[in-house]
Amino acid sequence: MGKKIIRNFGNTALPVTIVGANVNGKPNFMTVGFYAWVEYNPSIFSVSIDKKQFTNQGIKENGTFSVNIPSEKMMLVTDYIGLKSGRDIDKTKIFDVFYGDLETAPMINEAPVNYECKVIKTIDFNGSSDMFFGEVIKSYADEDLCEEGLNIKNIKPILLYFQKYYSVGSEIGDAYKVGLKYESK
Amino acid sequence: MGKKIIRNFGNTALPVTIVGANVNGKPNFMTVGFYAWVEYNPSIFSVSIDKKQFTNQGIKENGTFSVNIPSEKMMLVTDYIGLKSGRDIDKTKIFDVFYGDLETAPMINEAPVNYECKVIKTIDFNGSSDMFFGEVIKSYADEDLCEEGLNIKNIKPILLYFQKYYSVGSEIGDAYKVGLKYESK
């Protein structure tokens, strides 16, 4: 199989998240694909947020943020808040907002899963964004989904690959198990 | 909608990657879901790798690593290399390995997309892993896929949600566009 040098990066599906932060005391939200789960214990997430973003300002203001996992049915509003800045539109009434222990990390009731995070480190790679590391203080999920059994089929997260959104497809195997069937060459 | 406090984290699909590094001069690989695209320009990826892993040792040895995007048809071998350590099995012959400019970041010919990365920063959060930040020096893709037009439908990446693997599902909307249809409350 021949290889070709390509100019683009990140050719895999990114999980779409909505990051929330209070800016000047009001809830603000933006769409973020540059997200990772960094560490299990303590549980740490990272999000990279453009320095010009209103949300970036809010995270620095309070040292807290939320990560919300939007479901497919929230696709339009998820895209909308990524297109419009909190400087130009009032984002306080778009979602039913709730707060947890940290009191300054606004979370989205409509999103099936929410995490409130406390900033424990910030890195600036001299690019366009700051990378914020947040320790997850508490996690929330819809009661209804928890009753059904919280899983990816009822969370229905959105994926991003460059200019397109995708759903999660079918289950294809058991992790940490199917590999046992692999016969070494 | 009521909320319940849950004890788990990371309730969204993680893109599965295979990270490569030379250990004692030999190619070694492991499965990694704790991956992120951190910055566009320069293009920076992060991967979190358990300190006990052989691959972790190799990344520190050479200051280089690769990120390979396995396709669905590579699911068994992708899981296999995550189950077995390079300390116990010889991983040098599992894949058709190639090297690029960095010369010490082994890449997988069978994987549709490959990135060679130079370590620019390492963070230890006093947890079980180190987080390595790599600047992408060069990206590679299968010539055949490039001819078809490289996209997520021919890359067919694997997603991970806790103990299960998933495929990418159907396209559900145009990013940075469908939000225009959203009517503000």
Short mmCIF file of C-alpha atoms in Angstrom, two decimals:
data_model
loop_
_atom_site.label_atom_id
_atom_site.label_comp_id
_atom_site.label_asym_id
_atom_site.label_seq_id
_atom_site.Cartn_x
_atom_site.Cartn_y
_atom_site.Cartn_z
CA MET A 1 0.00 0.00 0.00
CA GLY A 2 1.52 3.31 -1.05
CA LYS A 3 1.46 6.39 1.13
CA LYS A 4 1.04 10.00 0.17
CA ILE A 5 2.04 13.01 2.25
CA ILE A 6 -1.07 15.01 3.10
CA ARG A 7 -1.40 18.52 4.42
CA ASN A 8 -4.25 18.16 6.83
CA PHE A 9 -4.41 16.81 10.37
CA GLY A 10 -6.83 15.25 12.77
CA ASN A 11 -8.40 12.81 10.30
CA THR A 12 -10.59 11.10 12.83
CA ALA A 13 -13.94 11.84 14.41
CA LEU A 14 -13.86 14.32 17.26
CA PRO A 15 -16.49 14.18 20.02
CA VAL A 16 -18.49 17.41 20.07
CA THR A 17 -18.83 19.08 23.47
CA ILE A 18 -20.35 22.34 24.69
CA VAL A 19 -18.16 24.21 27.14
CA GLY A 20 -19.87 26.56 29.58
CA ALA A 21 -18.42 29.42 31.61
CA ASN A 22 -19.76 32.48 33.36
CA VAL A 23 -18.65 35.72 31.71
CA ASN A 24 -19.26 38.86 33.75
CA GLY A 25 -21.55 36.77 35.93
CA LYS A 26 -23.69 35.46 33.05
CA PRO A 27 -23.69 31.96 31.54
CA ASN A 28 -21.98 31.61 28.17
CA PHE A 29 -21.47 28.53 26.01
CA MET A 30 -19.48 27.47 22.98
CA THR A 31 -18.97 24.37 20.86
CA VAL A 32 -15.65 22.58 21.33
CA GLY A 33 -14.18 19.60 19.46
CA PHE A 34 -10.66 19.95 20.85
CA TYR A 35 -11.49 17.99 23.98
CA ALA A 36 -9.78 15.06 25.69
CA TRP A 37 -10.06 12.86 28.70
CA VAL A 38 -6.54 13.14 30.11
CA GLU A 39 -6.40 11.20 33.35
CA TYR A 40 -8.62 8.77 35.30
CA ASN A 41 -7.74 9.48 38.89
CA PRO A 42 -8.11 12.34 39.49
CA SER A 43 -10.41 12.58 36.48
CA ILE A 44 -9.09 15.39 34.29
CA PHE A 45 -10.47 16.76 31.02
CA SER A 46 -8.77 19.19 28.67
CA VAL A 47 -10.38 21.68 26.29
CA SER A 48 -8.60 24.02 23.88
CA ILE A 49 -10.37 27.35 23.47
CA ASP A 50 -9.48 30.20 21.15
CA LYS A 51 -8.05 33.17 23.05
CA LYS A 52 -10.51 35.54 21.37
CA GLN A 53 -13.53 33.58 22.59
CA PHE A 54 -15.80 35.04 25.22
CA THR A 55 -15.82 31.63 26.95
CA ASN A 56 -12.03 31.76 27.26
CA GLN A 57 -12.38 35.04 29.16
CA GLY A 58 -14.99 33.48 31.46
CA ILE A 59 -12.86 30.44 32.28
CA LYS A 60 -10.00 32.72 33.28
CA GLU A 61 -12.40 34.90 35.30
CA ASN A 62 -13.67 32.08 37.51
CA GLY A 63 -11.22 29.22 37.13
CA THR A 64 -14.15 26.93 36.39
CA PHE A 65 -15.96 25.55 33.36
CA SER A 66 -18.44 22.87 32.40
CA VAL A 67 -18.31 20.23 29.71
CA ASN A 68 -21.72 19.25 28.37
CA ILE A 69 -22.32 16.40 25.93
CA PRO A 70 -25.00 17.46 23.45
CA SER A 71 -27.22 14.80 21.90
CA GLU A 72 -28.05 14.57 18.20
CA LYS A 73 -31.37 16.34 18.68
CA MET A 74 -29.39 19.36 19.94
CA MET A 75 -27.36 19.60 16.72
CA LEU A 76 -28.84 22.89 15.47
CA VAL A 77 -28.39 24.76 18.73
CA THR A 78 -24.95 23.20 19.25
CA ASP A 79 -23.84 24.53 15.88
CA TYR A 80 -25.55 27.88 16.49
CA ILE A 81 -23.64 28.69 19.67
CA GLY A 82 -20.41 27.86 17.84
CA LEU A 83 -21.30 30.30 15.05
CA LYS A 84 -22.32 33.21 17.27
CA SER A 85 -20.27 34.89 19.99
CA GLY A 86 -21.64 35.78 23.42
CA ARG A 87 -20.36 39.28 22.65
CA ASP A 88 -22.99 39.60 19.91
CA ILE A 89 -25.94 37.57 21.15
CA ASP A 90 -27.34 36.88 24.59
CA LYS A 91 -26.71 33.22 25.30
CA THR A 92 -28.21 33.29 28.79
CA LYS A 93 -31.66 32.18 27.61
CA ILE A 94 -30.77 29.59 25.00
CA PHE A 95 -30.57 26.75 27.51
CA ASP A 96 -32.15 25.81 30.80
CA VAL A 97 -29.05 26.45 32.92
CA PHE A 98 -28.16 24.89 36.25
CA TYR A 99 -25.17 25.22 38.56
CA GLY A 100 -23.49 22.70 40.84
CA ASP A 101 -20.98 22.79 43.67
CA LEU A 102 -18.63 25.22 41.96
CA GLU A 103 -21.44 27.76 41.52
CA THR A 104 -19.76 29.45 38.50
CA ALA A 105 -19.74 26.61 35.94
CA PRO A 106 -23.07 26.85 34.08
CA MET A 107 -24.44 23.52 32.87
CA ILE A 108 -27.11 22.69 30.31
CA ASN A 109 -30.15 20.81 31.56
CA GLU A 110 -31.08 19.68 28.02
CA ALA A 111 -27.69 18.01 27.50
CA PRO A 112 -27.80 14.36 28.64
CA VAL A 113 -24.46 14.52 30.49
CA ASN A 114 -22.67 17.40 32.24
CA TYR A 115 -19.41 17.75 34.11
CA GLU A 116 -18.39 20.63 36.31
CA CYS A 117 -14.67 21.24 36.23
CA LYS A 118 -12.17 23.25 38.22
CA VAL A 119 -9.18 24.60 36.28
CA ILE A 120 -5.97 23.03 37.57
CA LYS A 121 -3.64 24.11 34.76
CA THR A 122 -3.59 26.28 31.64
CA ILE A 123 -1.14 25.99 28.75
CA ASP A 124 -0.48 28.47 25.96
CA PHE A 125 1.42 26.97 23.03
CA ASN A 126 1.78 30.40 21.43
CA GLY A 127 -0.92 29.44 18.97
CA SER A 128 -4.47 30.75 18.77
CA SER A 129 -5.83 28.96 21.84
CA ASP A 130 -5.33 28.23 25.51
CA MET A 131 -5.57 24.68 26.72
CA PHE A 132 -7.49 24.42 29.98
CA PHE A 133 -7.22 21.36 32.22
CA GLY A 134 -10.16 20.80 34.50
CA GLU A 135 -10.54 18.34 37.31
CA VAL A 136 -14.04 16.91 37.20
CA ILE A 137 -15.66 17.86 40.50
CA LYS A 138 -19.05 16.30 39.80
CA SER A 139 -20.83 14.57 36.89
CA TYR A 140 -24.55 14.75 36.12
CA ALA A 141 -26.84 12.81 33.80
CA ASP A 142 -30.53 12.84 32.98
CA GLU A 143 -32.49 10.81 35.49
CA ASP A 144 -34.55 9.26 32.69
CA LEU A 145 -31.47 8.02 30.86
CA CYS A 146 -30.02 6.66 34.08
CA GLU A 147 -33.18 4.65 34.62
CA GLU A 148 -32.87 3.13 31.13
CA GLY A 149 -29.17 2.54 31.76
CA LEU A 150 -26.86 5.32 30.68
CA ASN A 151 -25.09 4.34 27.46
CA ILE A 152 -24.00 5.78 24.14
CA LYS A 153 -27.23 4.73 22.44
CA ASN A 154 -29.35 6.97 24.65
CA ILE A 155 -26.76 9.73 25.05
CA LYS A 156 -26.46 9.93 21.22
CA PRO A 157 -23.40 12.21 21.11
CA ILE A 158 -22.43 14.13 17.99
CA LEU A 159 -19.14 13.61 16.17
CA LEU A 160 -17.26 16.14 14.03
CA TYR A 161 -15.05 15.43 11.04
CA PHE A 162 -13.96 18.68 9.47
CA GLN A 163 -17.11 20.37 8.09
CA LYS A 164 -19.61 17.62 8.88
CA TYR A 165 -21.43 16.20 11.88
CA TYR A 166 -21.93 12.45 12.27
CA SER A 167 -23.83 10.19 14.61
CA VAL A 168 -22.26 7.26 16.42
CA GLY A 169 -22.82 4.08 14.39
CA SER A 170 -23.27 0.48 15.39
CA GLU A 171 -21.45 -1.48 18.04
CA ILE A 172 -18.68 -3.48 16.38
CA GLY A 173 -16.90 -5.27 19.21
CA ASP A 174 -15.95 -5.68 22.85
CA ALA A 175 -12.96 -3.61 23.84
CA TYR A 176 -10.20 -5.35 25.83
CA LYS A 177 -11.59 -8.66 24.56
CA VAL A 178 -11.92 -9.02 20.75
CA GLY A 179 -8.14 -8.72 20.50
CA LEU A 180 -7.84 -12.19 22.01
CA LYS A 181 -9.15 -13.53 18.68
CA TYR A 182 -6.27 -11.98 16.85
CA GLU A 183 -3.78 -14.60 15.72
CA SER A 184 -0.25 -13.28 15.70
CA LYS A 185 1.49 -13.59 12.34
CA MET B 1 -35.78 17.12 33.18
CA GLY B 2 -34.25 15.92 36.43
CA LYS B 3 -30.56 15.31 36.90
CA LYS B 4 -28.79 12.61 38.83
CA ILE B 5 -25.21 12.72 40.08
CA ILE B 6 -23.22 9.97 38.40
CA ARG B 7 -19.86 8.51 39.31
CA ASN B 8 -18.37 7.95 35.90
CA PHE B 9 -16.71 10.32 33.44
CA GLY B 10 -16.05 10.70 29.75
CA ASN B 11 -19.53 9.69 28.58
CA THR B 12 -18.87 10.36 24.94
CA ALA B 13 -17.21 8.45 22.11
CA LEU B 14 -13.43 8.59 22.08
CA PRO B 15 -11.55 8.23 18.78
CA VAL B 16 -9.29 5.18 18.92
CA THR B 17 -5.67 5.74 17.90
CA ILE B 18 -2.57 3.57 17.82
CA VAL B 19 0.51 5.30 19.20
CA GLY B 20 3.89 4.12 17.96
CA ALA B 21 7.34 4.60 19.50
CA ASN B 22 10.70 2.91 19.22
CA VAL B 23 11.73 1.13 22.41
CA ASN B 24 15.36 0.05 22.57
CA GLY B 25 15.52 0.67 18.82
CA LYS B 26 12.51 -1.52 17.97
CA PRO B 27 9.01 -0.42 16.95
CA ASN B 28 6.32 -0.75 19.60
CA PHE B 29 2.65 0.17 19.47
CA MET B 30 -0.28 0.60 21.82
CA THR B 31 -3.95 1.54 21.65
CA VAL B 32 -4.83 5.01 22.96
CA GLY B 33 -8.23 6.66 23.41
CA PHE B 34 -6.96 9.59 25.50
CA TYR B 35 -6.02 11.61 22.44
CA ALA B 36 -6.79 15.20 21.42
CA TRP B 37 -6.12 17.67 18.68
CA VAL B 38 -4.87 20.64 20.74
CA GLU B 39 -3.85 23.38 18.35
CA TYR B 40 -4.09 24.12 14.60
CA ASN B 41 -0.98 26.13 13.90
CA PRO B 42 1.40 24.66 14.78
CA SER B 43 -0.61 21.45 14.65
CA ILE B 44 -0.29 19.77 18.05
CA PHE B 45 -1.73 16.47 19.25
CA SER B 46 -1.78 15.17 22.81
CA VAL B 47 -1.80 11.56 24.00
CA SER B 48 -1.96 10.35 27.59
CA ILE B 49 0.02 7.17 28.17
CA ASP B 50 0.29 5.11 31.34
CA LYS B 51 3.71 5.45 32.95
CA LYS B 52 4.10 1.68 33.13
CA GLN B 53 3.63 1.24 29.37
CA PHE B 54 6.55 0.22 27.19
CA THR B 55 5.47 2.88 24.68
CA ASN B 56 5.80 5.57 27.36
CA GLN B 57 9.43 4.54 27.84
CA GLY B 58 10.01 4.71 24.07
CA ILE B 59 8.54 8.19 23.72
CA LYS B 60 10.84 9.44 26.46
CA GLU B 61 13.80 7.64 24.87
CA ASN B 62 13.48 9.36 21.50
CA GLY B 63 11.23 12.38 22.03
CA THR B 64 9.12 11.21 19.10
CA PHE B 65 5.96 9.18 18.54
CA SER B 66 3.43 8.43 15.86
CA VAL B 67 -0.35 8.59 15.90
CA ASN B 68 -2.00 6.10 13.57
CA ILE B 69 -5.73 6.01 12.84
CA PRO B 70 -6.84 2.37 12.60
CA SER B 71 -9.79 1.50 10.40
CA GLU B 72 -12.65 -0.79 11.43
CA LYS B 73 -11.09 -3.76 9.66
CA MET B 74 -8.10 -3.38 12.01
CA MET B 75 -10.26 -3.72 15.12
CA LEU B 76 -8.93 -7.11 16.27
CA VAL B 77 -5.28 -6.18 16.00
CA THR B 78 -5.96 -2.74 17.48
CA ASP B 79 -7.49 -4.34 20.54
CA TYR B 80 -4.77 -7.01 20.67
CA ILE B 81 -1.88 -4.54 20.97
CA GLY B 82 -3.79 -2.80 23.75
CA LEU B 83 -4.11 -6.09 25.64
CA LYS B 84 -0.51 -7.20 25.31
CA SER B 85 2.63 -5.34 26.35
CA GLY B 86 5.72 -5.06 24.18
CA ARG B 87 7.57 -6.42 27.21
CA ASP B 88 5.79 -9.76 26.77
CA ILE B 89 5.29 -10.11 23.02
CA ASP B 90 7.33 -8.98 20.02
CA LYS B 91 5.30 -6.25 18.33
CA THR B 92 7.87 -5.57 15.64
CA LYS B 93 6.27 -7.94 13.10
CA ILE B 94 2.58 -7.26 13.69
CA PHE B 95 2.46 -4.36 11.25
CA ASP B 96 4.22 -3.33 8.06
CA VAL B 97 6.22 -0.48 9.65
CA PHE B 98 7.59 2.61 7.94
CA TYR B 99 9.50 5.64 9.21
CA GLY B 100 9.45 9.26 8.10
CA ASP B 101 11.57 12.35 8.63
CA LEU B 102 11.99 11.82 12.38
CA GLU B 103 13.41 8.32 11.79
CA THR B 104 12.37 7.08 15.27
CA ALA B 105 8.57 7.32 15.10
CA PRO B 106 7.37 3.99 13.67
CA MET B 107 4.19 4.22 11.58
CA ILE B 108 1.75 1.56 10.43
CA ASN B 109 1.35 1.09 6.71
CA GLU B 110 -2.00 -0.70 7.12
CA ALA B 111 -3.51 2.25 9.00
CA PRO B 112 -5.17 4.68 6.58
CA VAL B 113 -3.70 7.81 8.19
CA ASN B 114 -0.46 8.36 10.10
CA TYR B 115 1.16 11.34 11.78
CA GLU B 116 4.73 11.62 12.93
CA CYS B 117 5.10 13.81 15.97
CA LYS B 118 7.95 15.43 17.83
CA VAL B 119 7.47 15.83 21.60
CA ILE B 120 7.35 19.50 22.57
CA LYS B 121 6.04 19.13 26.11
CA THR B 122 5.26 16.45 28.70
CA ILE B 123 2.96 16.85 31.69
CA ASP B 124 2.64 14.62 34.71
CA PHE B 125 -0.51 15.26 36.76
CA ASN B 126 0.69 12.87 39.49
CA GLY B 127 -1.77 10.31 38.20
CA SER B 128 -1.05 7.08 36.37
CA SER B 129 -0.04 8.61 33.03
CA ASP B 130 2.13 11.17 31.30
CA MET B 131 0.57 13.48 28.77
CA PHE B 132 2.77 13.93 25.72
CA PHE B 133 2.30 16.85 23.35
CA GLY B 134 3.58 16.27 19.84
CA GLU B 135 3.94 18.72 17.02
CA VAL B 136 2.84 17.01 13.82
CA ILE B 137 5.90 17.04 11.54
CA LYS B 138 4.32 15.20 8.63
CA SER B 139 1.01 13.45 7.86
CA TYR B 140 0.54 10.42 5.61
CA ALA B 141 -2.48 8.74 4.06
CA ASP B 142 -3.08 5.79 1.77
CA GLU B 143 -2.65 6.78 -1.86
CA ASP B 144 -5.76 4.81 -2.82
CA LEU B 145 -7.91 6.66 -0.30
CA CYS B 146 -6.49 9.98 -1.44
CA GLU B 147 -7.50 9.17 -5.01
CA GLU B 148 -11.08 8.45 -3.89
CA GLY B 149 -11.01 11.61 -1.79
CA LEU B 150 -9.88 11.16 1.80
CA ASN B 151 -12.88 11.29 4.14
CA ILE B 152 -14.31 9.63 7.18
CA LYS B 153 -16.28 7.14 5.11
CA ASN B 154 -13.15 5.56 3.66
CA ILE B 155 -10.95 6.08 6.72
CA LYS B 156 -13.62 4.27 8.84
CA PRO B 157 -12.13 5.11 12.25
CA ILE B 158 -13.08 3.19 15.40
CA LEU B 159 -14.74 4.81 18.39
CA LEU B 160 -14.57 3.69 22.01
CA TYR B 161 -17.21 4.10 24.69
CA PHE B 162 -16.13 2.33 27.85
CA GLN B 163 -16.00 -1.41 27.04
CA LYS B 164 -17.32 -1.27 23.48
CA TYR B 165 -16.11 -0.27 20.03
CA TYR B 166 -18.39 1.58 17.63
CA SER B 167 -18.24 2.65 14.00
CA VAL B 168 -18.92 6.19 12.83
CA GLY B 169 -22.56 6.48 11.79
CA SER B 170 -24.32 8.58 9.22
CA GLU B 171 -23.72 12.20 8.31
CA ILE B 172 -26.29 14.31 10.12
CA GLY B 173 -25.46 17.90 9.19
CA ASP B 174 -23.09 20.58 7.95
CA ALA B 175 -20.93 22.02 10.71
CA TYR B 176 -20.68 25.83 10.92
CA LYS B 177 -23.87 26.01 8.86
CA VAL B 178 -26.89 24.08 10.23
CA GLY B 179 -26.88 26.39 13.25
CA LEU B 180 -28.15 29.18 11.02
CA LYS B 181 -31.49 27.35 10.98
CA TYR B 182 -31.76 27.58 14.73
CA GLU B 183 -34.37 30.08 15.80
CA SER B 184 -33.46 31.76 19.02
CA LYS B 185 -36.06 31.47 21.75
#
